[in-house]
Coordinates of C-alpha atoms in Angstrom, one line a residue:
T38 CA -72.1 44.8 6.3
S39 CA -74.4 44.6 3.3
S40 CA -73.2 41.4 2.0
K41 CA -74.4 39.8 5.5
V42 CA -77.4 37.6 4.7
Y43 CA -77.9 36.6 8.7
D44 CA -77.2 39.0 11.0
I45 CA -76.0 37.2 14.1
P46 CA -73.4 38.5 16.6
L47 CA -69.9 36.9 16.7
S48 CA -70.5 36.4 20.6
S49 CA -73.2 33.7 19.7
I50 CA -70.8 31.4 18.2
I51 CA -67.8 32.2 20.9
E52 CA -71.0 30.9 23.6
A53 CA -71.3 28.0 21.4
Y54 CA -68.0 27.1 21.3
D55 CA -67.3 27.4 24.9
N56 CA -70.9 25.1 25.5
C57 CA -69.6 22.7 22.9
C58 CA -66.0 22.8 24.6
A59 CA -67.4 21.8 28.6
N60 CA -66.3 19.4 30.4
K61 CA -63.9 18.3 27.0
R62 CA -61.2 20.9 26.9
S63 CA -58.8 18.4 27.5
A64 CA -60.0 16.1 24.3
T65 CA -57.7 15.7 21.3
D66 CA -60.3 17.2 18.9
C67 CA -60.7 20.1 21.7
V68 CA -57.1 21.0 22.4
R69 CA -56.2 20.9 18.3
F70 CA -59.2 23.4 17.4
Y71 CA -57.9 25.7 20.4
S72 CA -54.4 26.1 18.6
S73 CA -56.2 28.8 16.0
Y74 CA -59.9 28.9 17.6
E75 CA -60.3 32.7 17.4
M76 CA -59.6 32.7 13.4
Q77 CA -61.5 29.6 13.2
L78 CA -64.5 31.0 15.0
V79 CA -64.6 34.4 12.9
H80 CA -64.2 32.1 9.8
L81 CA -67.2 30.0 10.8
W82 CA -69.2 33.5 11.5
Q83 CA -68.7 34.8 8.2
Q84 CA -69.5 31.8 6.6
I85 CA -72.9 32.0 8.3
C86 CA -73.8 35.3 7.9
A87 CA -72.8 35.1 4.2
G88 CA -75.0 31.9 4.1
N89 CA -72.1 29.9 2.3
Y90 CA -71.7 27.7 5.3
T91 CA -70.8 23.9 4.3
P92 CA -70.2 21.1 6.7
S93 CA -66.7 19.9 6.8
P94 CA -66.0 15.9 6.3
S95 CA -66.9 13.9 9.0
T96 CA -65.1 10.9 10.5
A97 CA -66.7 7.5 10.3
F98 CA -65.7 4.5 12.2
I99 CA -67.7 1.3 13.9
V100 CA -68.1 0.5 17.3
N101 CA -69.1 -3.2 18.5
K102 CA -70.1 -2.7 21.8
P103 CA -72.5 -2.9 23.3
V104 CA -73.5 -4.1 19.9
K105 CA -72.3 -3.5 15.7
R106 CA -73.2 0.1 15.2
E107 CA -72.0 3.2 12.6
I108 CA -70.8 6.3 14.0
F109 CA -70.2 9.7 12.2
A110 CA -68.2 12.3 14.2
A111 CA -68.4 15.9 12.8
A112 CA -65.5 17.8 12.2
F113 CA -65.0 20.6 15.5
I114 CA -66.1 23.0 13.9
D115 CA -69.3 21.7 12.8
R116 CA -70.2 20.4 16.2
V117 CA -69.8 24.4 17.6
V118 CA -72.5 25.1 14.8
H119 CA -74.6 22.1 16.3
H120 CA -74.2 23.3 19.8
W121 CA -75.4 26.7 18.3
I122 CA -78.5 25.2 17.1
C123 CA -79.3 22.8 19.9
M124 CA -78.8 25.9 22.3
R125 CA -81.7 27.2 20.9
I126 CA -84.2 24.2 19.9
E127 CA -83.7 22.7 22.9
P128 CA -86.0 24.2 25.7
L129 CA -88.6 24.4 22.8
I130 CA -88.3 20.5 22.5
E131 CA -88.3 20.2 26.4
S132 CA -91.5 22.1 26.8
H133 CA -93.0 19.7 24.2
F134 CA -92.0 16.5 25.9
M135 CA -93.3 17.5 28.9
E136 CA -96.9 18.3 26.7
C137 CA -96.5 14.7 25.5
G138 CA -96.6 13.6 28.6
D139 CA -93.0 13.3 30.0
V140 CA -92.7 9.9 28.4
S141 CA -89.6 10.2 26.3
M142 CA -86.6 8.8 28.5
N143 CA -83.4 9.5 26.4
C144 CA -81.2 12.3 26.0
R145 CA -82.6 14.5 28.6
K146 CA -81.3 16.1 31.6
D147 CA -82.6 13.9 34.7
H148 CA -84.1 11.7 32.6
G149 CA -82.1 8.2 31.4
C150 CA -81.8 4.3 31.9
Q151 CA -82.7 4.2 35.6
V152 CA -85.3 6.6 35.4
A153 CA -87.2 4.7 32.4
V154 CA -86.9 1.6 34.8
K155 CA -87.9 2.7 37.4
R156 CA -90.9 4.6 35.6
L157 CA -91.9 1.4 33.9
D158 CA -92.3 -0.6 37.0
G159 CA -94.5 2.5 38.8
I160 CA -96.6 2.1 35.3
I161 CA -96.8 -1.6 35.6
K162 CA -97.6 -1.8 39.3
K163 CA -100.3 1.0 39.0
V164 CA -102.1 -1.4 35.8
S165 CA -101.6 -4.5 37.6
G166 CA -103.1 -3.2 40.9
E167 CA -100.3 -3.5 43.0
Y168 CA -99.4 -6.9 41.1
T169 CA -103.3 -8.4 41.8
R170 CA -103.6 -8.9 38.4
D171 CA -101.9 -10.3 35.1
T172 CA -100.7 -7.1 32.8
W173 CA -99.5 -7.4 29.9
V174 CA -96.3 -5.2 28.7
F175 CA -96.0 -4.4 25.0
K176 CA -92.2 -3.9 24.1
G177 CA -92.1 -2.2 20.7
D178 CA -88.5 -1.7 18.8
I179 CA -88.4 0.4 15.6
Q180 CA -86.0 -1.2 13.4
S181 CA -83.4 1.3 11.8
F182 CA -85.1 4.1 13.2
F183 CA -82.0 7.0 12.9
M184 CA -81.4 5.4 9.1
S185 CA -85.0 5.4 8.0
M186 CA -85.8 8.8 9.6
P187 CA -87.2 11.0 6.1
K188 CA -84.9 14.0 6.4
S189 CA -88.3 16.4 4.3
L190 CA -90.7 14.9 6.9
I191 CA -88.3 15.7 9.5
W192 CA -87.5 18.9 8.1
E193 CA -91.1 20.1 7.7
I194 CA -92.1 19.0 11.2
V195 CA -89.4 20.7 13.2
S196 CA -89.7 24.1 11.0
D197 CA -93.2 24.6 11.4
F198 CA -92.4 24.0 14.8
L199 CA -90.2 26.7 15.4
E200 CA -92.3 28.7 13.0
E201 CA -94.9 28.7 15.5
R202 CA -92.6 28.7 19.0
Y203 CA -89.3 30.5 17.8
H204 CA -89.5 34.1 17.9
R205 CA -85.8 35.5 18.5
E206 CA -84.2 37.6 15.9
D207 CA -82.2 34.6 14.6
K208 CA -84.6 32.7 13.6
D209 CA -84.0 32.7 10.1
C210 CA -80.2 31.9 10.7
L211 CA -81.6 28.7 13.1
L212 CA -83.5 27.7 10.0
Y213 CA -81.0 28.3 7.6
L214 CA -78.2 26.1 9.6
L215 CA -80.9 23.6 10.9
R216 CA -81.7 22.5 7.1
V217 CA -78.0 22.2 6.2
T218 CA -77.6 20.0 8.8
I219 CA -80.8 18.0 8.4
F220 CA -79.7 17.6 4.7
N221 CA -76.2 17.3 5.3
H222 CA -74.6 13.7 3.7
P223 CA -71.8 13.1 5.7
E224 CA -70.8 9.5 4.1
E225 CA -70.6 11.2 0.7
A226 CA -67.1 12.8 1.9
C227 CA -66.4 11.2 5.1
I228 CA -63.1 9.9 6.7
R229 CA -62.6 6.6 7.7
K230 CA -61.5 5.5 11.1
S231 CA -62.1 2.0 10.6
P232 CA -61.0 -0.4 8.2
I233 CA -63.4 -0.7 5.2
S234 CA -63.6 -4.3 6.3
Y235 CA -65.1 -3.7 9.9
W236 CA -68.4 -2.7 8.2
I237 CA -68.4 -6.4 6.8
G238 CA -71.4 -7.9 8.6
L239 CA -73.0 -4.3 9.4
P240 CA -76.7 -4.5 8.1
P241 CA -77.2 -2.5 4.9
N242 CA -80.0 -0.7 6.8
K243 CA -78.0 -0.1 9.8
S244 CA -75.9 2.3 7.6
L245 CA -75.5 5.4 6.0
F246 CA -73.5 4.1 3.1
G247 CA -76.6 1.7 2.2
S248 CA -79.5 3.8 3.4
D249 CA -81.7 5.6 0.8
P250 CA -80.7 9.0 0.2
N251 CA -83.5 11.0 1.3
K252 CA -83.3 9.1 4.8
G253 CA -81.3 9.0 7.5
M254 CA -79.4 11.0 9.9
A255 CA -76.0 10.3 11.3
I256 CA -75.9 8.8 15.1
G257 CA -73.5 10.6 16.9
N258 CA -73.9 14.1 16.4
L259 CA -76.1 16.5 19.1
P260 CA -79.2 17.7 16.6
T261 CA -79.8 13.6 15.4
Q262 CA -80.5 12.7 19.0
L263 CA -82.5 15.5 19.9
L264 CA -84.6 15.5 16.3
A265 CA -84.9 11.7 16.5
N266 CA -86.4 12.0 19.9
F267 CA -88.3 14.8 18.6
F268 CA -89.6 13.0 15.6
A269 CA -90.6 10.0 18.2
T270 CA -93.2 12.3 20.2
C271 CA -95.6 11.3 16.7
L272 CA -95.6 8.0 17.7
D273 CA -96.1 9.0 21.6
L274 CA -98.9 11.1 20.7
Y275 CA -100.7 8.7 18.7
I276 CA -100.6 5.5 21.4
M277 CA -101.3 7.7 24.1
K278 CA -104.4 9.6 22.6
K279 CA -105.6 7.8 19.4
L280 CA -104.9 4.5 21.0
E281 CA -105.8 5.7 24.7
Y282 CA -103.0 4.0 26.5
D283 CA -102.4 7.7 28.4
G284 CA -100.4 7.2 31.5
D285 CA -99.6 3.7 30.5
Y286 CA -97.0 4.1 28.1
L287 CA -93.0 4.8 27.7
R288 CA -90.5 5.0 25.3
F289 CA -86.8 5.1 25.0
V290 CA -85.3 6.3 21.9
D291 CA -86.7 3.6 19.5
D292 CA -87.8 1.5 22.4
F293 CA -91.0 1.7 23.5
A294 CA -93.4 -0.2 26.2
I295 CA -97.5 -0.3 26.7
V296 CA -98.6 -1.5 29.7
T297 CA -102.1 -2.8 30.1
A298 CA -104.4 -5.3 31.3
N299 CA -106.7 -5.4 28.5
L300 CA -104.5 -7.6 25.8
S301 CA -107.7 -8.3 23.3
K302 CA -107.9 -4.2 22.7
L303 CA -103.8 -4.5 22.6
K304 CA -104.2 -7.1 19.6
D305 CA -106.8 -4.9 18.0
D306 CA -104.3 -1.7 18.1
I307 CA -101.1 -3.6 17.0
P308 CA -102.0 -3.3 13.1
F309 CA -102.4 0.8 13.9
I310 CA -98.8 0.8 15.5
D311 CA -97.7 -1.2 12.8
G312 CA -99.4 1.5 10.3
L313 CA -98.0 4.3 11.7
C314 CA -94.6 2.7 12.1
S315 CA -94.9 0.9 8.8
C316 CA -91.6 2.3 7.2
H317 CA -89.7 1.7 9.9
E318 CA -91.0 -2.2 10.2
P319 CA -91.2 -2.5 14.5
R320 CA -90.4 -5.7 16.3
R321 CA -92.6 -6.8 18.8
H322 CA -92.6 -8.8 22.2
V323 CA -95.1 -9.3 24.5
V324 CA -94.4 -10.8 28.0
T325 CA -96.9 -11.4 30.9
V326 CA -96.7 -9.9 34.2
H327 CA -98.0 -12.3 37.0
R328 CA -98.8 -12.2 40.8
F329 CA -95.2 -11.1 41.8
R330 CA -93.7 -8.4 42.7
L331 CA -90.9 -6.7 41.2
R332 CA -89.1 -3.8 42.8
F333 CA -85.7 -1.9 41.5
G334 CA -82.2 -3.1 42.5
R335 CA -78.9 -1.4 41.7
F336 CA -76.7 -1.3 38.6
R337 CA -73.6 -3.6 38.9
H338 CA -71.5 -3.4 35.6
L339 CA -73.7 -1.8 33.4
L340 CA -76.8 -3.8 33.9
S341 CA -79.9 -3.5 35.4
L342 CA -80.4 -6.0 38.6
F343 CA -83.9 -6.7 39.8
V344 CA -84.9 -7.8 43.1
V345 CA -87.7 -10.2 43.2
E346 CA -89.4 -11.0 46.4
G347 CA -90.3 -14.6 47.2
E348 CA -89.3 -15.8 43.5
Q349 CA -86.5 -17.2 41.8
L350 CA -83.7 -15.5 40.2
V351 CA -81.5 -16.5 37.3
R352 CA -78.4 -15.0 35.7
T353 CA -77.3 -16.2 32.3
E354 CA -73.9 -16.2 31.0
V355 CA -74.6 -13.1 28.8
G356 CA -75.1 -11.2 32.1
R357 CA -79.1 -11.0 31.1
L358 CA -81.5 -11.8 34.1
L359 CA -84.3 -13.9 34.0
V360 CA -87.7 -13.8 36.3
C361 CA -89.5 -16.4 36.8
S362 CA -92.7 -16.7 38.5
H363 CA -92.3 -20.4 39.5
A364 CA -89.4 -22.3 40.9
V365 CA -88.6 -23.9 37.2
A366 CA -86.1 -24.6 35.0
V367 CA -86.3 -21.3 32.9
S368 CA -85.4 -20.7 29.5
T369 CA -82.5 -18.7 28.6
D370 CA -83.8 -17.8 25.0
V371 CA -85.7 -15.0 25.7
P372 CA -86.4 -11.6 23.9
D373 CA -84.3 -8.9 24.3
V374 CA -86.0 -5.8 25.4
G375 CA -83.4 -3.1 25.0
G376 CA -83.4 -0.1 26.8
L377 CA -86.5 -0.8 28.7
G378 CA -85.3 -4.0 29.5
G379 CA -85.2 -6.3 33.2
V380 CA -88.8 -5.4 34.2
A381 CA -89.9 -9.0 32.9
D382 CA -87.8 -11.0 30.8
G383 CA -88.2 -14.3 30.3
V384 CA -91.8 -14.7 31.8
D385 CA -94.5 -16.4 29.6
T386 CA -94.4 -14.9 25.9
V387 CA -97.3 -13.9 24.0
S388 CA -96.6 -14.2 20.0
L389 CA -98.7 -11.3 18.4

């Protein structure tokens, strides 16, 4: 009709709903929504077409494992919108990941922790010449990554990207919904599922409640994972192309690793990496891989276990494994290497 701002078919909303429900039809939210799903989907479609879609209040809660973290769960109707968006942008962003060297290991089909560990082990093997020379593994961790992501910059980058690469008739509607989602502030009108006391001990830079309102995206929303991964490709390209570590670099969310046999160059490059990530204040750990062979073992109790040929293997009380190149006492106070961990924990460290 003449009142429509965006002309999208109702069938596209239904398709997004089906995608949202995939493998989750027994979930409480999905069952509750199903009781009146036709009416709600039609209403959502009308709101979007009229250009007056507004996200509903999210549910905020705290999880304590594996670390204390603040999660925002969008209302089910908004998850339908999230799937509508991601069904359109994910194929383009996936192509972009491949163009950037396929170095991002998280939140992608046929990727994940096991693939990341195997890939990093392969890079170490290549750079070290099958473990015949000392090789340095630089591990960086961008602190408060999700809470410090600048909304305006993300919008500028992703909108320019879609203007260039997305050519379907619903482009204007896609950009509209993406903008609403990026600039939404779920912390302003949320339902706290956890008592307020649960937020005690959570650093302000780990919560949207304590973040700059112009920064941060809710952990727990599908677009957040995709857009954060897309945003981090700026770091990927800089390190691989500008600093010339192409083929020797890997990233898992906000954890990244550089493998090199040239420690002098690595030290020279650190200020440039810090400069690019200055607003995120990256933490770093560097470990040296000596002449021993590491090969991927198996996962047990959700821990990455590794087999070391001819060397000592030590397991700590907290379940993290330490690898030592000599049969001597091993310190349990080693750097936590996050999502890319386990390949070279506890080996001689060098402070940069």
